[in-house]
CSV table of C-alpha atoms in Angstrom, one decimal:
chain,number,residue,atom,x,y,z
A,1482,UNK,CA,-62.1,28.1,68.2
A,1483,UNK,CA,-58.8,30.5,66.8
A,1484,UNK,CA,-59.7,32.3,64.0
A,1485,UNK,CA,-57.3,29.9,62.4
A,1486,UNK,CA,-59.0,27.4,62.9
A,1487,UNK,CA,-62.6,29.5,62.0
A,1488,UNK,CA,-61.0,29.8,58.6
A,1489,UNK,CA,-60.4,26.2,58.0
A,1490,UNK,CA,-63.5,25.3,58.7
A,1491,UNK,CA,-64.3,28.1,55.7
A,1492,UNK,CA,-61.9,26.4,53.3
A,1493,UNK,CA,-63.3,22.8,54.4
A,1494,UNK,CA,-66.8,25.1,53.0
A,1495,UNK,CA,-65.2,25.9,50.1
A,1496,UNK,CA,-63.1,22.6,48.9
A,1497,UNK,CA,-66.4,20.7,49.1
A,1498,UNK,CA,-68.0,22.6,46.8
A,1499,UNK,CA,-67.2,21.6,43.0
A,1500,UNK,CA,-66.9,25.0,41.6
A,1501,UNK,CA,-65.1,24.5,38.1
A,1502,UNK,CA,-65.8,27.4,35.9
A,1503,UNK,CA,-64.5,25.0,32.8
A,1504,UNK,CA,-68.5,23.6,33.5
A,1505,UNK,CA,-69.5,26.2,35.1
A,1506,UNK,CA,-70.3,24.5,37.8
A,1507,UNK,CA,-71.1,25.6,41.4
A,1508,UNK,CA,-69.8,28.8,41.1
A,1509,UNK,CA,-72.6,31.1,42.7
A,1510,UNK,CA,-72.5,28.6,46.2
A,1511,UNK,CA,-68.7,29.4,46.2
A,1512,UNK,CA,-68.9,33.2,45.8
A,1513,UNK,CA,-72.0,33.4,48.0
A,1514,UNK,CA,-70.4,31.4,50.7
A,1515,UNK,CA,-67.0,33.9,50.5
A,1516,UNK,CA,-69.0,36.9,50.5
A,1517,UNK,CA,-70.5,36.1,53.6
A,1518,UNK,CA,-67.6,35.5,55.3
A,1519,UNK,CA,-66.3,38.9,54.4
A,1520,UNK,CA,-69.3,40.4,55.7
A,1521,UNK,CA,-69.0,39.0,59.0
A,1522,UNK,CA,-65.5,40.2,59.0
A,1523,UNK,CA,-67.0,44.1,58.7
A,1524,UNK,CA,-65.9,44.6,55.3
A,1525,UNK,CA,-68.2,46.5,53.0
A,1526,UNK,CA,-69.3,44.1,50.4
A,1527,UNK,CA,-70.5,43.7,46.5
A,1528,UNK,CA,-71.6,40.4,45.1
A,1529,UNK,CA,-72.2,41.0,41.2
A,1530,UNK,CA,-74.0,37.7,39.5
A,1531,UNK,CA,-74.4,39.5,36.4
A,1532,UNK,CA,-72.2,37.5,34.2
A,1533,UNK,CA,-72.0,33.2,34.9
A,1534,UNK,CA,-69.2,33.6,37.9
A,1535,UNK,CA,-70.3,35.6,40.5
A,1536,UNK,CA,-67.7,39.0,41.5
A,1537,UNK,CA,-67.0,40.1,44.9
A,1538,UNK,CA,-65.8,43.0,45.8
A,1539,UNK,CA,-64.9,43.2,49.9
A,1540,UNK,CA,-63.3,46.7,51.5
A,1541,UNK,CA,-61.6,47.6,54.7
A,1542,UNK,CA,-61.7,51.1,55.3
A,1543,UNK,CA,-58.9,52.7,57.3
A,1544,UNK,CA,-59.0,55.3,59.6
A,1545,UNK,CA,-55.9,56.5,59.1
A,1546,UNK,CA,-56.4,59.8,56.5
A,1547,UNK,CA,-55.0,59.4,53.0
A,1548,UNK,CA,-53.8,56.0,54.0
A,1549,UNK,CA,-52.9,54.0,50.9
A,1550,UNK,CA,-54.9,50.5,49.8
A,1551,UNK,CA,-53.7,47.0,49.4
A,1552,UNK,CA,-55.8,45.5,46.8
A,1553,UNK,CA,-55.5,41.4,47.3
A,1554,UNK,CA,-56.5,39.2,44.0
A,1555,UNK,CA,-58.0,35.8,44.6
A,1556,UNK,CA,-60.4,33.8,42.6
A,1557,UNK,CA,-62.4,30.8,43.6
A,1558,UNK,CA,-63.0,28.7,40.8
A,1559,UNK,CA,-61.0,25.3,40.1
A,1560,UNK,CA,-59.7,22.7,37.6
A,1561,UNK,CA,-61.5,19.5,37.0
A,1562,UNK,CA,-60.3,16.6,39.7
A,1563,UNK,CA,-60.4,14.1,37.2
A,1564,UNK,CA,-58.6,11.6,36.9
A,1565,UNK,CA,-60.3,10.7,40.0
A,1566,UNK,CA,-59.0,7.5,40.6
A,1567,UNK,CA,-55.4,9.2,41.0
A,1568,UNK,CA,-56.4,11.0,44.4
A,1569,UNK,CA,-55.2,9.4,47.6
A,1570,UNK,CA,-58.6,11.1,49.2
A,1571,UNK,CA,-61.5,12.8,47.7
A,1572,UNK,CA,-61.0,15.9,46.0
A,1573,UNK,CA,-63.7,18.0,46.9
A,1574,UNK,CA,-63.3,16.7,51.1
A,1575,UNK,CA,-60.5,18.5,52.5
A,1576,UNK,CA,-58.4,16.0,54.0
A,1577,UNK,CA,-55.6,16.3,56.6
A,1578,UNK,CA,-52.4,13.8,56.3
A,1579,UNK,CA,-48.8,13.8,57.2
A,1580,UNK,CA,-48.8,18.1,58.2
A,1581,UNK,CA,-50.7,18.8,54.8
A,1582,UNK,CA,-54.2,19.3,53.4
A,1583,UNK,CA,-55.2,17.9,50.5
A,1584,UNK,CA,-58.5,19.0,48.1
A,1585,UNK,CA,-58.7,20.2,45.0
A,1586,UNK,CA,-58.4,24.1,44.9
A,1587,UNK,CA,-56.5,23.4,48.4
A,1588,UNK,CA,-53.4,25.6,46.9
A,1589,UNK,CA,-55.1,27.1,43.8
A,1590,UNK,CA,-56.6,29.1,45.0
A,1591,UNK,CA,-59.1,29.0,48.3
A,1592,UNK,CA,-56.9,28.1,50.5
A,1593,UNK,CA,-54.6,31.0,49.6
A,1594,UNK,CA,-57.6,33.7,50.3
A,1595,UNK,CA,-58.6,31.5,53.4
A,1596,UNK,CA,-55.0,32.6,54.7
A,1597,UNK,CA,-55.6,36.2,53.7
A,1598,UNK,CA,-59.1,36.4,55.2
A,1599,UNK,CA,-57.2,34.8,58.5
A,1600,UNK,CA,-54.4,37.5,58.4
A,1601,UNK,CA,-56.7,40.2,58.0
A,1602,UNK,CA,-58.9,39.0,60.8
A,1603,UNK,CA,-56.0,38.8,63.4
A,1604,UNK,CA,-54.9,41.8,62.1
A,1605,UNK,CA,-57.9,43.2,63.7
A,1606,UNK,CA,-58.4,41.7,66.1
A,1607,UNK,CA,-54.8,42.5,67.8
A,1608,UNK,CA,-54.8,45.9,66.8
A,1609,UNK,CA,-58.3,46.8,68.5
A,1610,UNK,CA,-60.2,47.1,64.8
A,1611,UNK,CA,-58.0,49.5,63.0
A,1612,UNK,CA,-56.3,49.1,59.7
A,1613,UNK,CA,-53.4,51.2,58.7
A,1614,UNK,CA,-54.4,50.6,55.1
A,1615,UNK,CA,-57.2,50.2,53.1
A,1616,UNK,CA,-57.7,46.6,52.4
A,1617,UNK,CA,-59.6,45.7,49.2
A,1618,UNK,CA,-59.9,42.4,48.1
A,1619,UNK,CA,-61.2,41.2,44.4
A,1620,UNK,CA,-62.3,37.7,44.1
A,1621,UNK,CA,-63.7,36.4,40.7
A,1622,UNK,CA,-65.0,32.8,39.5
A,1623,UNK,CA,-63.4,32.5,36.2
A,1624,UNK,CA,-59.4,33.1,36.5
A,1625,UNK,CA,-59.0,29.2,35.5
A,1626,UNK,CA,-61.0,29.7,31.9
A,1627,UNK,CA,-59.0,33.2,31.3
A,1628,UNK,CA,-60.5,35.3,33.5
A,1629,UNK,CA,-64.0,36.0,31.5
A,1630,UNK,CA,-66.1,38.7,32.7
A,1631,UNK,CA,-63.5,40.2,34.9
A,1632,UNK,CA,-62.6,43.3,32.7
A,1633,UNK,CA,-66.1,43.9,32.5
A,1634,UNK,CA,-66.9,43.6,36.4
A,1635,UNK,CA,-63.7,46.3,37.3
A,1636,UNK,CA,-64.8,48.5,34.4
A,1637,UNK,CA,-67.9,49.0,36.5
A,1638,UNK,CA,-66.4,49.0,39.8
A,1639,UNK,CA,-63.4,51.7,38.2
A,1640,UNK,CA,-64.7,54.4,40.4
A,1641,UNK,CA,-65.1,52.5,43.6
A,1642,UNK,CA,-61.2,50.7,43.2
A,1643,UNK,CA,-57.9,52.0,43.6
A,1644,UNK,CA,-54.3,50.5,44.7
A,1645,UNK,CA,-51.1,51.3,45.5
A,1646,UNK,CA,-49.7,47.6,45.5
A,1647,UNK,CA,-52.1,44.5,44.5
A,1648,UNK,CA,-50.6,40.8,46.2
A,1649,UNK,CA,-51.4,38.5,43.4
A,1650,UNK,CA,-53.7,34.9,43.8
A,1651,UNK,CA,-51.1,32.6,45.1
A,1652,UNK,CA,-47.4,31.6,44.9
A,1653,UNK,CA,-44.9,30.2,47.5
A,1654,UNK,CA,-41.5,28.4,47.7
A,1655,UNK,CA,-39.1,26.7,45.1
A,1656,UNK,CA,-37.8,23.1,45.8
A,1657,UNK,CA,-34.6,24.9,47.9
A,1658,UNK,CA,-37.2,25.9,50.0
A,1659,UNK,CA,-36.7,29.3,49.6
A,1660,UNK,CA,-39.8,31.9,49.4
A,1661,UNK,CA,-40.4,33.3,45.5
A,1662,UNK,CA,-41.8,37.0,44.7
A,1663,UNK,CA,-43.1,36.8,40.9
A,1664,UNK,CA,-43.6,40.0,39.5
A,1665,UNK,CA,-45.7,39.1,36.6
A,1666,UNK,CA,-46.6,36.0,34.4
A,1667,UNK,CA,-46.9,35.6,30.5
A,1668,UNK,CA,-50.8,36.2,28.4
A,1669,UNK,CA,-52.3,33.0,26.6
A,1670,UNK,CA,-54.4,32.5,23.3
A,1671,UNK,CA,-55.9,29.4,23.3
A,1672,UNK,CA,-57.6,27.9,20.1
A,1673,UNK,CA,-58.3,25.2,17.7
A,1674,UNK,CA,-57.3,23.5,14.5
A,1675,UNK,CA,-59.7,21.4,12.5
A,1676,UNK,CA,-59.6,20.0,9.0
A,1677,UNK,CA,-62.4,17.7,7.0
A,1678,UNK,CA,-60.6,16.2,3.9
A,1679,UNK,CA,-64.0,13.8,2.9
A,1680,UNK,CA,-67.3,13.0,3.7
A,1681,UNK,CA,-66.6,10.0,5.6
A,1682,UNK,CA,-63.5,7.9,6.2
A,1683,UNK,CA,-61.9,6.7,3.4
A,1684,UNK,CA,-60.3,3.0,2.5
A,1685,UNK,CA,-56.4,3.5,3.3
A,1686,UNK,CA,-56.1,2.4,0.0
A,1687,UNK,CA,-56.3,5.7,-1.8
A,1688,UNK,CA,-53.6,6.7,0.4
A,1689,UNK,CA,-51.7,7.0,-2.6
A,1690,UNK,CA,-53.4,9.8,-4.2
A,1691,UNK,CA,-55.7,11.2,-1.3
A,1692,UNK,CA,-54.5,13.2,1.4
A,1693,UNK,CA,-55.8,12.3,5.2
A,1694,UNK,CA,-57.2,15.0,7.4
A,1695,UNK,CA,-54.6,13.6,10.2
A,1696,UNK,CA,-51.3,14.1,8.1
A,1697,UNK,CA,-53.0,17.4,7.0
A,1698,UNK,CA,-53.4,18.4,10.3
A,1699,UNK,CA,-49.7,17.2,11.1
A,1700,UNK,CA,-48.3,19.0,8.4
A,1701,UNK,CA,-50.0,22.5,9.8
A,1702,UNK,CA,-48.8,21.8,13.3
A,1703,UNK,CA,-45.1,21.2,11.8
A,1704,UNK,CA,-45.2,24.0,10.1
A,1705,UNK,CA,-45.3,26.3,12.9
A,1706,UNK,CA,-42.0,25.2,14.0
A,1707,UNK,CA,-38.6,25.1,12.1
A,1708,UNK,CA,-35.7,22.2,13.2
A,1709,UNK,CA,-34.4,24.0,16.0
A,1710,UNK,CA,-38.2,24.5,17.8
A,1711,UNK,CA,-38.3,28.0,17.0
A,1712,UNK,CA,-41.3,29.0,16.0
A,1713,UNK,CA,-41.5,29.9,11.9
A,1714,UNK,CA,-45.0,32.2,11.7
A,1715,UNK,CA,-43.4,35.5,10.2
A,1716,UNK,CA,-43.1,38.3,12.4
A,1717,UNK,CA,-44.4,36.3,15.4
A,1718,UNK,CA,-41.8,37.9,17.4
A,1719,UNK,CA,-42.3,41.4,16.2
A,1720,UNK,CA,-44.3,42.8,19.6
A,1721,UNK,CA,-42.2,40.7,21.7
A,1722,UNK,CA,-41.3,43.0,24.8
A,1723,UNK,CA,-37.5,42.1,25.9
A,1724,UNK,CA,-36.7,41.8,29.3
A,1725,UNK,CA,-34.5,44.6,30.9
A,1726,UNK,CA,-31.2,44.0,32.3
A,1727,UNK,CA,-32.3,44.4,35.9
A,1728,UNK,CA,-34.8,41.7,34.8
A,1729,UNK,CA,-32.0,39.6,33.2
A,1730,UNK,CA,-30.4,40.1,36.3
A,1731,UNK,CA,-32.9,38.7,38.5
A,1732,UNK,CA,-33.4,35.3,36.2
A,1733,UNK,CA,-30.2,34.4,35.9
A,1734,UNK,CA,-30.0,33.7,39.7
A,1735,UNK,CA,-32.8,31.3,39.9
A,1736,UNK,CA,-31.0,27.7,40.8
A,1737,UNK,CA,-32.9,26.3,37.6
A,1738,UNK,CA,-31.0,24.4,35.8
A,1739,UNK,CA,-30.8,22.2,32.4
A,1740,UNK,CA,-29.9,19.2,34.8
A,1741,UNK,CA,-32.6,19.4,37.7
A,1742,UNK,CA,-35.4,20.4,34.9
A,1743,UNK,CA,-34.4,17.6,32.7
A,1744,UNK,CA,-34.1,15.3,36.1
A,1745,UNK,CA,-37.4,16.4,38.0
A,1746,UNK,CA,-39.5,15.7,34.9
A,1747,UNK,CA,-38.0,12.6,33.7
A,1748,UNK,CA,-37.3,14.3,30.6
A,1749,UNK,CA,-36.9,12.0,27.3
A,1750,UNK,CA,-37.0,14.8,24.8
A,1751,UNK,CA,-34.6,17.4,23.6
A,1752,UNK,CA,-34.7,21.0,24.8
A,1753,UNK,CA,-35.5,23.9,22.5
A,1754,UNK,CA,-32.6,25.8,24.4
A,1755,UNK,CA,-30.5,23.2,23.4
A,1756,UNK,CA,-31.6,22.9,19.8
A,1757,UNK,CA,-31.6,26.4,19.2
A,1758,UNK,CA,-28.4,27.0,21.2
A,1759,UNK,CA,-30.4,29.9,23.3
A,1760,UNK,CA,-30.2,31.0,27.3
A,1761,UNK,CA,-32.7,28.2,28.9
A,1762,UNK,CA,-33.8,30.4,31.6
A,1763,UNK,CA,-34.4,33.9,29.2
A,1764,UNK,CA,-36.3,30.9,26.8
A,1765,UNK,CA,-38.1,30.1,29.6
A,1766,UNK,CA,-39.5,33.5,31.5
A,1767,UNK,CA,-39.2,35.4,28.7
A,1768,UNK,CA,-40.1,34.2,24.8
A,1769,UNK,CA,-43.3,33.1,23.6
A,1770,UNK,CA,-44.7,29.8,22.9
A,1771,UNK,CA,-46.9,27.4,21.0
A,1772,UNK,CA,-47.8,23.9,22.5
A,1773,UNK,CA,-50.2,20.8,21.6
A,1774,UNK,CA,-52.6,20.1,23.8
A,1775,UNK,CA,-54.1,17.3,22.5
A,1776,UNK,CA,-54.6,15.8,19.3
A,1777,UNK,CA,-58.1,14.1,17.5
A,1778,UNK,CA,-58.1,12.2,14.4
A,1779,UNK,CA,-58.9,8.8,12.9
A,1780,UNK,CA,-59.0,5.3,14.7
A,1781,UNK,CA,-57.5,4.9,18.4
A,1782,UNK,CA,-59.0,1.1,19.6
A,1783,UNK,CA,-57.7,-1.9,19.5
A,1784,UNK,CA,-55.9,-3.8,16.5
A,1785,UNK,CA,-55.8,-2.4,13.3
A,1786,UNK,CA,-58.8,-0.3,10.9
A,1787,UNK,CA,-57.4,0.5,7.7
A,1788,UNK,CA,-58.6,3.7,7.1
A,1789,UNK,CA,-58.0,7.8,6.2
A,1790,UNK,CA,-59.4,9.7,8.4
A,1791,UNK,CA,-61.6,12.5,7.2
A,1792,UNK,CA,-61.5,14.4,9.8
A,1793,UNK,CA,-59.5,15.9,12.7
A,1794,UNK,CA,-58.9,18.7,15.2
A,1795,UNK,CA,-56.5,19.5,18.0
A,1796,UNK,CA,-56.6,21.7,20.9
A,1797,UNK,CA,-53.1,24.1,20.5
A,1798,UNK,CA,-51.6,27.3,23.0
A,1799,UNK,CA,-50.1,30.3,22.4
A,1800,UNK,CA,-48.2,31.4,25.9
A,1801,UNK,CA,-47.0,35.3,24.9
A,1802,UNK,CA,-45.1,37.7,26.7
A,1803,UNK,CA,-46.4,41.2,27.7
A,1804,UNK,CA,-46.8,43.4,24.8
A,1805,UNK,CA,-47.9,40.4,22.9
A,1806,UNK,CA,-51.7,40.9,21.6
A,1807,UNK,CA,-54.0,37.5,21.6
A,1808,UNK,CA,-56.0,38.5,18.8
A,1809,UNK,CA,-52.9,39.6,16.4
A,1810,UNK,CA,-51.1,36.7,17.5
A,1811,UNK,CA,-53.9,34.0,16.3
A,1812,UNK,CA,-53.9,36.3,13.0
A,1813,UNK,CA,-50.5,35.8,12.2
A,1814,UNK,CA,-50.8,31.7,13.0
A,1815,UNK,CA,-53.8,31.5,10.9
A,1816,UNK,CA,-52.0,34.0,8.0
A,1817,UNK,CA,-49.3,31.4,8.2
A,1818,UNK,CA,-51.5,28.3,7.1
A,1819,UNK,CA,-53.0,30.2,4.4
A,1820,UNK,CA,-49.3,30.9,3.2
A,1821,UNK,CA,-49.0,27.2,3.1
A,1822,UNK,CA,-51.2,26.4,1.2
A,1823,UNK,CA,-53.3,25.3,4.4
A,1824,UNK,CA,-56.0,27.2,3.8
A,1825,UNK,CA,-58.6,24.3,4.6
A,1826,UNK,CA,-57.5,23.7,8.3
A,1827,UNK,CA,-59.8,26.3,10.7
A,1828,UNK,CA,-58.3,28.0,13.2
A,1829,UNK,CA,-61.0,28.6,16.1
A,1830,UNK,CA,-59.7,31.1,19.3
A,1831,UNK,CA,-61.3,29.7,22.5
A,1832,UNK,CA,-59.4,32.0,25.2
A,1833,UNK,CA,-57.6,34.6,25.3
A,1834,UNK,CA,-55.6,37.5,28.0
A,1835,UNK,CA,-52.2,39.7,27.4
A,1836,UNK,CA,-49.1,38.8,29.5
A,1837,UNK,CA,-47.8,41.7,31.9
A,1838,UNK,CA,-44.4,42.6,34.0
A,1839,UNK,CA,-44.2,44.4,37.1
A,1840,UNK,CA,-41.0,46.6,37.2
A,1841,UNK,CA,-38.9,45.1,39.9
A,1842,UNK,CA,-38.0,47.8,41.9
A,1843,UNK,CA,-40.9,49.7,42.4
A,1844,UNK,CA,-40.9,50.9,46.1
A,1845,UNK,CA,-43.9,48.7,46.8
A,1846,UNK,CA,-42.4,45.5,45.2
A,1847,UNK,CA,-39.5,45.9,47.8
A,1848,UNK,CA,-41.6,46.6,50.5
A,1849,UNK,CA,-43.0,43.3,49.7
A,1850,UNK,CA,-39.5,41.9,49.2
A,1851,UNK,CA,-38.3,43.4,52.4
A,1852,UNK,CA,-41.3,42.0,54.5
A,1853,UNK,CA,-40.5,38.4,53.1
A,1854,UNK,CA,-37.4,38.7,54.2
A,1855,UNK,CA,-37.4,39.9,57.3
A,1856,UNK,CA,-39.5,36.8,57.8
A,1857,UNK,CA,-38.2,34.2,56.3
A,1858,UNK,CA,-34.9,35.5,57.4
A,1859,UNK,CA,-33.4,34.6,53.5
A,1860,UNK,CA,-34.1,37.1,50.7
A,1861,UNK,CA,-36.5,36.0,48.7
A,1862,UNK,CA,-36.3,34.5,44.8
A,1863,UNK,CA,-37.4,37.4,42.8
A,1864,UNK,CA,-38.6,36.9,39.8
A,1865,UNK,CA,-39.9,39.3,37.5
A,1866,UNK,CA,-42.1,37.0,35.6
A,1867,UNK,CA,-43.6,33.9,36.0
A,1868,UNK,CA,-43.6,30.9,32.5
A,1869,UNK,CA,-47.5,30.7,33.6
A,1870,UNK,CA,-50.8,32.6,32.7
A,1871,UNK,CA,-53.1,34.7,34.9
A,1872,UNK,CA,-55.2,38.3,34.5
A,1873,UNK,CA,-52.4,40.2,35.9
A,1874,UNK,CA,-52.9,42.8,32.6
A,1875,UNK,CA,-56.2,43.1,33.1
A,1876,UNK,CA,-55.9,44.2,36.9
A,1877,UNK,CA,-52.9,46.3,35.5
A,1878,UNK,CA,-55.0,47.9,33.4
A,1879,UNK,CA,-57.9,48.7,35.7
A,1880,UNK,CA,-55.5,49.7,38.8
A,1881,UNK,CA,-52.2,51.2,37.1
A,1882,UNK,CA,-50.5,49.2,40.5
A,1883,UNK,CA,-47.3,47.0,40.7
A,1884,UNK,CA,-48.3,43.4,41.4
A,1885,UNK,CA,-46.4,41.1,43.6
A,1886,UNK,CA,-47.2,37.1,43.9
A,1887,UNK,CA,-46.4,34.9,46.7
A,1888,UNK,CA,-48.3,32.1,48.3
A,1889,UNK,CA,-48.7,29.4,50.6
A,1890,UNK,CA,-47.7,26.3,48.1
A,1891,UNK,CA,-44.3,24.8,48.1
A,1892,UNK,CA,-42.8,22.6,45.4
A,1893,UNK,CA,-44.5,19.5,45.2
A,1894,UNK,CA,-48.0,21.7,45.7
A,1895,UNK,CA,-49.4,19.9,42.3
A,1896,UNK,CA,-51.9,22.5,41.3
A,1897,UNK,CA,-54.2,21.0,38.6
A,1898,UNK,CA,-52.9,18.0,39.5
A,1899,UNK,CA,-54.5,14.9,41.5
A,1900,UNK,CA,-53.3,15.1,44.9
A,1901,UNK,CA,-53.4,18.8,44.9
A,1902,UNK,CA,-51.5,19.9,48.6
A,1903,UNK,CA,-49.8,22.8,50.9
A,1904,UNK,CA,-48.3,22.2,53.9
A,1905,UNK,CA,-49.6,23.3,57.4
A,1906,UNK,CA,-47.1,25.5,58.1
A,1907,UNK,CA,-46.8,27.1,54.7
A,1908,UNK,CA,-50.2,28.0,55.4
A,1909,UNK,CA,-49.6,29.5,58.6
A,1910,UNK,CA,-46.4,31.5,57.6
A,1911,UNK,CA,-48.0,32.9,54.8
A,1912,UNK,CA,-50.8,34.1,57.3
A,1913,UNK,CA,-48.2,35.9,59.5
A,1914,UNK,CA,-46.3,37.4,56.0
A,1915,UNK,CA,-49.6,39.3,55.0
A,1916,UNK,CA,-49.8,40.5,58.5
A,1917,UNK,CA,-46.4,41.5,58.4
A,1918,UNK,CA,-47.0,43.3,55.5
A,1919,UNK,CA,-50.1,45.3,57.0
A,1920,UNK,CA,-48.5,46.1,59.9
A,1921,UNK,CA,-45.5,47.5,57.7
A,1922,UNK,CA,-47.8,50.4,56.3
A,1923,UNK,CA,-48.0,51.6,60.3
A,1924,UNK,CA,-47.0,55.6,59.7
């Protein structure tokens, strides 16, 4: 068997285990199962159970003096599957159709470290055992419930990690088909509203003199946002870090535009950009955001049941750009609904991480950037930030290293998403990219 195919067989391991840390579910079997593998692969090896997802820590030593260390970033928990009933196959079997696999956490993210764990293993194996880097690779359970534990697990570990460049989780190509390089990727608070206006339900008849907790709550979420979709908490945008103009730069030749967004997603409503008369693509990669995640309240079945609801809660996001603090952040919202005479609706933080940007043109980012190219034959989409959330400040933080993401999915990966894919050969390039990139540290 190739050690391609040995490494399958791993992710086949992995996909059919259930490891969502939203339940924490599963998670030990994952990690335990990973840190074998890495063991058998000669690495030295630290499995860490001391918080709910297990942390592995696995390190390939060079023998080539003062040689410099590629710290890889993986995790292996996942998102729910549900709704089940929307997947062609079974989520947790991995399932080969048409040139792609299909599982949950296929793409996001074991089947990206699978691909690493390949490279690194042919690697060595071609080049009779001997690194010209150190390889270290951190893999934590929790990256999709905002990475909990993980500051605490590399403040142990400080002394025994260091990097000169970290290759971030996953990544991979645009619907052009062309390879992206993301550079960083924005923070998150995550948190709740809630409002009781009565001890039960009221008769909709005292709708005339008694306020609802549903058109309370409305009235707190609308007031977050002025006509144009700007957001109205003062001095929300006081931290805001603005991009540079090598940044600027690099976003404005992404093919995005207001046509293919609006046409790939079906799009019925208006764009903020549009409202607000602002650059779509600096809105996009570079400004904060608050979105509803769901909303709670009253009486949803069938017919009609005259009521006012005396209760209701919704689950709300802040996305925030780097210099953006979580904590400040949910201050200011919840200093905004006491302004407004609001003062009865609870805010409640559930999750929270900064955002963070690599700068572009750090020697190691273009080594990266020159590796991709050379393979893909194209230069890559560089983009200094990606509209999504992940740790990448708190590996900053720990390592002081630029960060560069790129992966095996493609566009129509649908991470999170029923039906979650890559493609075989994204898989396989992305192998011989990371041993491209090893080999290119070769004195």
């Amino acid at each position: 068997m190739s050690i391609r195919s040995q490494y399958i067989s791993l992710l086949e391991q992995l996909v059919a285990i259930p490891s969502v840390s939203a339940k924490k579910e599963n998670l030990p079997e994952a990690a335990q199962i990973i840190a074998d593998a890495f063991q058998r692969l000669g690495a030295q090896v630290t499995y860490d159970d001391t918080y709910f997802a297990p942390f592995i820590l696995a390190q390939f030593t060079s023998q080539v003096p003062n040689a410099k260390t590629l710290v890889i970033y993986n995790h292996y928990d996942v998102q729910p599957a549900e709704p089940l009933n929307a997947w062609q196959s079974d989520p947790w079997t991995l399932t080969a159709r048409d040139g792609k696999l299909y599982g949950r956490g296929v793409d996001d993210d074991k089947g990206n470290l699978t691909a690493r764990l390949s490279a690194v293993a042919e690697y060595l194996l071609e080049n009779n055992n001997q690194l010209p880097i150190n390889i270290t690779f951190i893999v934590e359970g929790s990256e999709e419930t905002a990475s909990r534990h993980l500051k605490d697990y590399l403040d142990k570990y400080k002394d025994h990690i260091s990097a000169d460049l970290v290759i971030w989780e996953s990544g991979g190509k645009n619907d052009q088909e062309n390879i992206e390089i993301f550079g960083g990727n924005k923070g998150i608070v995550t948190f709740d509203l809630s409002v009781t206006t009565a001890a039960s339900d009221l008769h909709s008849s005292l709708a005339a003199v008694v306020d609802s907790a549903a058109m309370r709550l409305s009235r707190a979420i609308a007031s977050l946002f002025d006509e144009n979709g700007n957001i109205a908490i003062p001095h929300f945008y006081d931290e805001v870090l603005p991009p540079n103009e090598r940044e600027k730069e690099l976003i404005q030749k992404l093919p995005l535009t207001r046509e293919t967004l609006i046409t790939q997603h079906g799009l019925k409503a208006p764009l903020y950009s549009d409202l607000s008369h602002s650059d779509l693509k600096e809105t996009l990669y570079f400004q904060p955001t608050i979105n509803i995640e769901g909303i709670i309240s009253g009486y949803n079945g069938v017919g009609v049941k005259t009521i006012l609801p005396a209760q209701a809660t919704a689950k709300l996001e802040s996305r925030l750009v780097p210099n953006m603090s979580p904590d400040l952040t949910l201050k200011r919202i919840s200093d905004h609904l006491q302004a407004k005479g609001l003062s009865d609706v609870v805010v409640t933080k559930t999750l929270g991480q900064p955002g963070y940007r690599s700068d572009m043109s750090d020697p190691e980012i273009l080594r990266v950037i020159d590796v991709a190219a050379d393979y893909y034959h194209v230069t890559p989409v560089v983009i200094p930030t990606s509209p999504g959330t992940g740790p990448m400040a708190i590996i900053h933080e720990a390592l002081h290293a630029p960060i560069a993401s790129l992966g095996i999915g493609y566009a129509h990966t649908l991470d999170h998403a029923p039906n979650e894919n890559v493609r075989l050969s994204d898989y396989d390039q992305h192998i011989d990219v990371i041993k491209s990139l090893i080999h290119n540290y070769r004195v």
